[in-house]
Coordinates of C-alpha atoms and ligand atoms in Angstrom, one line a residue:
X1 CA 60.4 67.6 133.0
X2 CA 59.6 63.8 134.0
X3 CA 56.5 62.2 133.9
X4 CA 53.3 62.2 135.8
X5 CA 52.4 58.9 137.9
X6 CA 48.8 58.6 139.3
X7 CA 46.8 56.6 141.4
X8 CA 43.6 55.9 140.8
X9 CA 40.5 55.8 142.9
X10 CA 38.0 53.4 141.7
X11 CA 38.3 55.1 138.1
X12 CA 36.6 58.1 139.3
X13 CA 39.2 60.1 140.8
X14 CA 43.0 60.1 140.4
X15 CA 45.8 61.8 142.2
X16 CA 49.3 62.4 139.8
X17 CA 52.5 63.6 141.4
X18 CA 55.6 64.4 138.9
X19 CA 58.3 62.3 138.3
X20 CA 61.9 63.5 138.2
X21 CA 63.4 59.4 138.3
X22 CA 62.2 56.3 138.7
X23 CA 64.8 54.7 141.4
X24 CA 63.2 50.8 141.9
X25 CA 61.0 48.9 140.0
X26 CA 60.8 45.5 140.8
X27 CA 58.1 42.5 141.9
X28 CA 58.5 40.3 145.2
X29 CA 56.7 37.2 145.8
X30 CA 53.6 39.7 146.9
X31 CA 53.2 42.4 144.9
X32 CA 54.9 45.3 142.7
X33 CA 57.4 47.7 144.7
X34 CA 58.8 51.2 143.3
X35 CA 60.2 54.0 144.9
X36 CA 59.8 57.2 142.4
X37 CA 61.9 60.3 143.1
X38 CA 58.9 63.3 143.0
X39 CA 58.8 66.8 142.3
X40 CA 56.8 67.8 145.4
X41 CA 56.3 64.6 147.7
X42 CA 60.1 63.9 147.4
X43 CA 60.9 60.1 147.2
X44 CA 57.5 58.0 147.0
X45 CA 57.2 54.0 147.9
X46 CA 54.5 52.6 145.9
X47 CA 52.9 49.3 146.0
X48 CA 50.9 47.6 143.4
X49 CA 50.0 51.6 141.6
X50 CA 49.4 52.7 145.7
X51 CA 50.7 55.4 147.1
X52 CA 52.0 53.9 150.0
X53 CA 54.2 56.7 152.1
X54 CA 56.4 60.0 151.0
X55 CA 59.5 61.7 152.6
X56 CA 56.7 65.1 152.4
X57 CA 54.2 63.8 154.3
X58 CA 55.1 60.4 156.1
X59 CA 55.5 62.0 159.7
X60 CA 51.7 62.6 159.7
X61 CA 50.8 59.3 159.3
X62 CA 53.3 57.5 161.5
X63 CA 52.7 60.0 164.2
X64 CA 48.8 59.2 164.2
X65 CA 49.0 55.8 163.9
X66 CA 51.2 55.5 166.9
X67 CA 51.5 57.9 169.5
X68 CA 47.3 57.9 170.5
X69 CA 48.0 54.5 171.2
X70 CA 51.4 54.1 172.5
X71 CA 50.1 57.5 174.8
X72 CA 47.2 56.0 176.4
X73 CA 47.6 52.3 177.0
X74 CA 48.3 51.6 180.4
X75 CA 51.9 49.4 179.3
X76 CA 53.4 49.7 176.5
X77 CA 56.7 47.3 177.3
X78 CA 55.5 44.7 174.1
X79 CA 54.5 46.5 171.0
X80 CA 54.0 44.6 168.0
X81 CA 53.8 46.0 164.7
X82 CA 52.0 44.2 161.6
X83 CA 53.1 45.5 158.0
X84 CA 54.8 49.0 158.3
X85 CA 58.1 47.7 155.8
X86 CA 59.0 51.4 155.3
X87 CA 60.0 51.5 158.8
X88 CA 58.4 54.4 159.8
X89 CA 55.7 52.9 162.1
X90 CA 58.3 51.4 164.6
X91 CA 60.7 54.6 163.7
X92 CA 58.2 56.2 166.3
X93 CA 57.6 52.8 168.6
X94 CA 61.0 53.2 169.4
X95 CA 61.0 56.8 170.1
X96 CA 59.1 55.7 173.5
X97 CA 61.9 54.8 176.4
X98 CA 59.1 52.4 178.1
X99 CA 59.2 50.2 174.9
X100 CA 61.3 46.9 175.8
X101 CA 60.4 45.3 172.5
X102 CA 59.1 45.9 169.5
X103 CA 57.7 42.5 167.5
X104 CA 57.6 43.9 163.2
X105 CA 55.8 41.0 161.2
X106 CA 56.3 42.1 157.8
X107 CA 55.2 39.1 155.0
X108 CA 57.3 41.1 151.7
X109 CA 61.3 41.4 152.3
X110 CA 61.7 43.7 149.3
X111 CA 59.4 46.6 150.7
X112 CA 62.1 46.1 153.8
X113 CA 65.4 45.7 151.1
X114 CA 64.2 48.9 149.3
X115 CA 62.9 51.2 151.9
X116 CA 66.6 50.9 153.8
X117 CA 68.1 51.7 150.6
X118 CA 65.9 54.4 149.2
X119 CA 64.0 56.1 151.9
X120 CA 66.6 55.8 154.8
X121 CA 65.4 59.0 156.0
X122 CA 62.0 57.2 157.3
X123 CA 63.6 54.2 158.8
X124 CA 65.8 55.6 161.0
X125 CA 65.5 52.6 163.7
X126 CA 66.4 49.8 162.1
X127 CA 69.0 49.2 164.2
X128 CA 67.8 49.6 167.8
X129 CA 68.4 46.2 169.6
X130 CA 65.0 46.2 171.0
X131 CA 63.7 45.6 167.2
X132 CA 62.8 42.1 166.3
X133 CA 62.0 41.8 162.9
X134 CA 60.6 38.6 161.4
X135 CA 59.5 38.2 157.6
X136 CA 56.5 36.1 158.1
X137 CA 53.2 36.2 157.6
X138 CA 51.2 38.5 160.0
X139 CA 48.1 36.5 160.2
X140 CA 49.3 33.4 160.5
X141 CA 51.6 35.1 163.7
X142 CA 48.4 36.1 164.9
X143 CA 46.4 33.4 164.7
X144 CA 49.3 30.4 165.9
X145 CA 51.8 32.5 168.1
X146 CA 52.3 31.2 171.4
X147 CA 54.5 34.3 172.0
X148 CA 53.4 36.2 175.0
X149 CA 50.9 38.8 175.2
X150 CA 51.2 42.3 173.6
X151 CA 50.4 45.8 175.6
X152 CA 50.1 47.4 172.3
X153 CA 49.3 46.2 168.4
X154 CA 49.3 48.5 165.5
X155 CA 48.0 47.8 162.1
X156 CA 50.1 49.1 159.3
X157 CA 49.0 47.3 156.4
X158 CA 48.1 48.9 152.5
X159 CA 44.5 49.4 151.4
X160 CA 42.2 46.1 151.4
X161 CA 43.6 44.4 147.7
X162 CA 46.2 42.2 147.2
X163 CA 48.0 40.4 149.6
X164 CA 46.5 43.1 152.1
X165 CA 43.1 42.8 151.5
X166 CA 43.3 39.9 154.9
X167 CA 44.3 42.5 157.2
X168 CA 40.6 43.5 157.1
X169 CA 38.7 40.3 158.3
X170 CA 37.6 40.5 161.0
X171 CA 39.1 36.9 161.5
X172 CA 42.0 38.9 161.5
X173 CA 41.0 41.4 164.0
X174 CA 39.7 38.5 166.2
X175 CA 43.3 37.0 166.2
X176 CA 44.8 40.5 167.0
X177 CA 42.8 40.8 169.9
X178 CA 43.5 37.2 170.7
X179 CA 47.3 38.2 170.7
X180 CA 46.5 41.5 172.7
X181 CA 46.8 41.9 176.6
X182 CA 43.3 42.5 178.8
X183 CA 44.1 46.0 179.0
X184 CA 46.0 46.2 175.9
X185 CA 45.2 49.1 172.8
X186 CA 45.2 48.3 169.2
X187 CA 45.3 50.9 166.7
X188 CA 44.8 50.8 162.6
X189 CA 44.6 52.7 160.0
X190 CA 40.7 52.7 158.4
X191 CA 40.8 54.3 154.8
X192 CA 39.7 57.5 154.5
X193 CA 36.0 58.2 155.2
X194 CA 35.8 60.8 152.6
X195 CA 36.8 59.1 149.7
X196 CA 36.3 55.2 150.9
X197 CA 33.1 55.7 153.4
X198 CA 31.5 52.1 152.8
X199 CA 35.5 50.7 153.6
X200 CA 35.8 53.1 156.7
X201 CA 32.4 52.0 157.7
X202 CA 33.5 48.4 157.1
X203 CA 36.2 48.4 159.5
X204 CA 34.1 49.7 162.7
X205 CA 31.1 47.2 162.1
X206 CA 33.9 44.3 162.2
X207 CA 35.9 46.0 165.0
X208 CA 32.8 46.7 167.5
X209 CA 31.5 43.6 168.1
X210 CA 35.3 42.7 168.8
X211 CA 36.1 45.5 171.6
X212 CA 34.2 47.9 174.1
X213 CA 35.9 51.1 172.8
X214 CA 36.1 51.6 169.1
X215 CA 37.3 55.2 167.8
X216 CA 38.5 56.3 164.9
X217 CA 40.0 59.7 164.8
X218 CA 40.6 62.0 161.7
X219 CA 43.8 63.7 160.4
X220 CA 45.8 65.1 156.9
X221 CA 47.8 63.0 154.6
X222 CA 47.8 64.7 151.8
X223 CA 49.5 61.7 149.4
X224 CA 46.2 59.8 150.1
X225 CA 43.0 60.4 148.0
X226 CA 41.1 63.7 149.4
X227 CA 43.9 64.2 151.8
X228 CA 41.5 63.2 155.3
X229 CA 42.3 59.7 156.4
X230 CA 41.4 57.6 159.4
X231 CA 42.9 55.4 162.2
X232 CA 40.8 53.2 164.3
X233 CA 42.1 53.3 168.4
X234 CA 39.9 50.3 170.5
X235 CA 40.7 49.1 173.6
X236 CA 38.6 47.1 176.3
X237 CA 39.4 49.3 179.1
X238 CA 41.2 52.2 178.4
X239 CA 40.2 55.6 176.9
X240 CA 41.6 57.1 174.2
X241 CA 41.4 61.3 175.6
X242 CA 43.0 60.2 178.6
X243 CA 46.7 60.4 178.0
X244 CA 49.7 59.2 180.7
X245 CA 50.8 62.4 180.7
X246 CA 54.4 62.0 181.2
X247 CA 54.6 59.3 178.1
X248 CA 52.9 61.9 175.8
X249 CA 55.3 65.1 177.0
X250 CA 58.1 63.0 175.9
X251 CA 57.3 62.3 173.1
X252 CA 55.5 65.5 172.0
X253 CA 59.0 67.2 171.8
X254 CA 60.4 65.6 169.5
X255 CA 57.6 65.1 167.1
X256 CA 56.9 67.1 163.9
X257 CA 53.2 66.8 163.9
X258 CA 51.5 65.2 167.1
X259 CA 51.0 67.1 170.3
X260 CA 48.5 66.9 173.2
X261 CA 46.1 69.2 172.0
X262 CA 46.2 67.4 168.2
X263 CA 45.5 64.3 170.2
X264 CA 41.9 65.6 171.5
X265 CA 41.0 67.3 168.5
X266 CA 41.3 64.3 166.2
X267 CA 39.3 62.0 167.7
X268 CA 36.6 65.0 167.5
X269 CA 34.6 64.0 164.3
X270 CA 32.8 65.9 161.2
X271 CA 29.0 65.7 161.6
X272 CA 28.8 63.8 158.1
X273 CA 31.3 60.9 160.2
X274 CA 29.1 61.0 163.1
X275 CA 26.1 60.3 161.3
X276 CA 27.6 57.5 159.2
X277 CA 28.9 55.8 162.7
X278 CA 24.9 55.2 163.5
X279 CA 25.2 52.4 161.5
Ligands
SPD301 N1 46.1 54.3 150.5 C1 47.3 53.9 151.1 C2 47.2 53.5 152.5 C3 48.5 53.0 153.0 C4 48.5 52.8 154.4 N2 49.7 52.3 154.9 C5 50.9 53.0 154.5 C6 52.1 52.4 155.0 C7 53.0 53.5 155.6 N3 53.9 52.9 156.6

């Protein structure tokens, strides 16, 4: 029954999930966008061959990319969101009550057109009024905005090829910060340190010199090669096991995955991570 579609890792490693229908297939400006119907992950986006997110497995990606930061930075009333055109990173912005706005740059409309049409089940927010979504390029928003200061940033972007590949300079990370309040937190996703170590490894060298506290934390997706991956959570003041307790028990009801104890636990790292941060 259907076919087998794989990414592949570097041709060394390759991860196939089985096809029941291909539902999109079309090219923006950008890059290559589908959205396969799959035996186990349910409906898949895929960029450029990428895995990008599944109906399966999303809620443990969006939950960890957002809720350590959107828990422990000490405003969260301007959030903005860079990449994320499935919807399900400001899905769970917007779950927080304190948000007043929520800024999504996203360069490619079509990941936007086809995610509302085929995977409506992980952008459930597209319509909250404190949404403002603008199809523009993220790094030139960071580097030329005059808009005011964020309280939170979060970095939703595809592994570092294509037009993604810019969302790991650290000129880019310099103009995030830039765009970030004094106290404010900015949180990424960094590759997976099992399968993509030197990338992982890239990301903190380029974030470090940039802010006091760097961590990255640890947690499953299985869609991705090897399953861990990583998120990056720096701030210049703030620390990340120090959650505003009332923020995080409101949102820990609702969520399928993240809860308080989940939050210290994944920022506790493998010995083989550890010893690779002494760079
Ligand atoms: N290897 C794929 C990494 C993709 C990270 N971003 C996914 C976007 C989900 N909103």
């Amino acid at each position: 029954m259907g076919h087998w579609y794989d990414e592949t890792f570097e041709d060394h490693t390759r991860l196939g999930l089985r096809v029941s229908e291909t539902l999109f297939s079309g090219q923006s400006a950008y890059q290559h966008v589908e959205v396969i119907d799959t035996v186990g992950f349910g409906r898949v986006l895929v960029i450029d061959n990428v895995f990008m997110t599944s109906e399966y497995d999303e809620f443990l990606y969006h939950e960890m990319l957002v809720h350590p930061a959107l828990v422990t930075a000490p405003s969260v009333e301007r959030v903005l969101v860079i990449g994320g055109g499935d919807g399900g990173t400001v899905r769970e912005v917007l779950r927080h009550r304190d948000v007043k706005e929520c800024v999504m740059i996203e360069i490619d409309e079509l990941v936007v057109d086809v995610s509302k049409r085929y995977l409506p089940g992980i952008g459930t927010s597209w319509d909250d009024p404190r949404l403002d979504l603008r199809f523009i390029d993220g790094i030139d928003y960071v580097k030329n905005s005059d808009d005011e200061k964020y309280d939170v940033i979060l970095l939703d972007g595809t592994d570092p090829v294509g037009p993604g590949a810019v969302l790991f300079d650290d000129s880019f990370y310099r103009a995030c910060k830039r765009m970030l309040a004094e106290d404010g937190v900015m949180a990424l996703q960094s590759e997976s340190p099992l399968l993509m170590m030197d990338l992982f490894l890239d990301v903190q060298r380029k974030l470090r010199p940039l802010f006091s506290e760097v961590h990255p934390y640890l947690g499953p997706v299985p869609l991705y090669g090897t399953g861990t991956w990583s998120w990056t959570w720096c701030s210049d003041t703030g620390e990340p096991l120090r959650p505003v307790q009332e923020r995080q028990e409101a949102i820990v009801e609702g969520s399928k995955a993240y809860n308080a104890e989940l939050h210290q636990a994944m920022f506790a790292l493998p010995n083989y991570v550890k010893r690779a941060l002494k760079l």
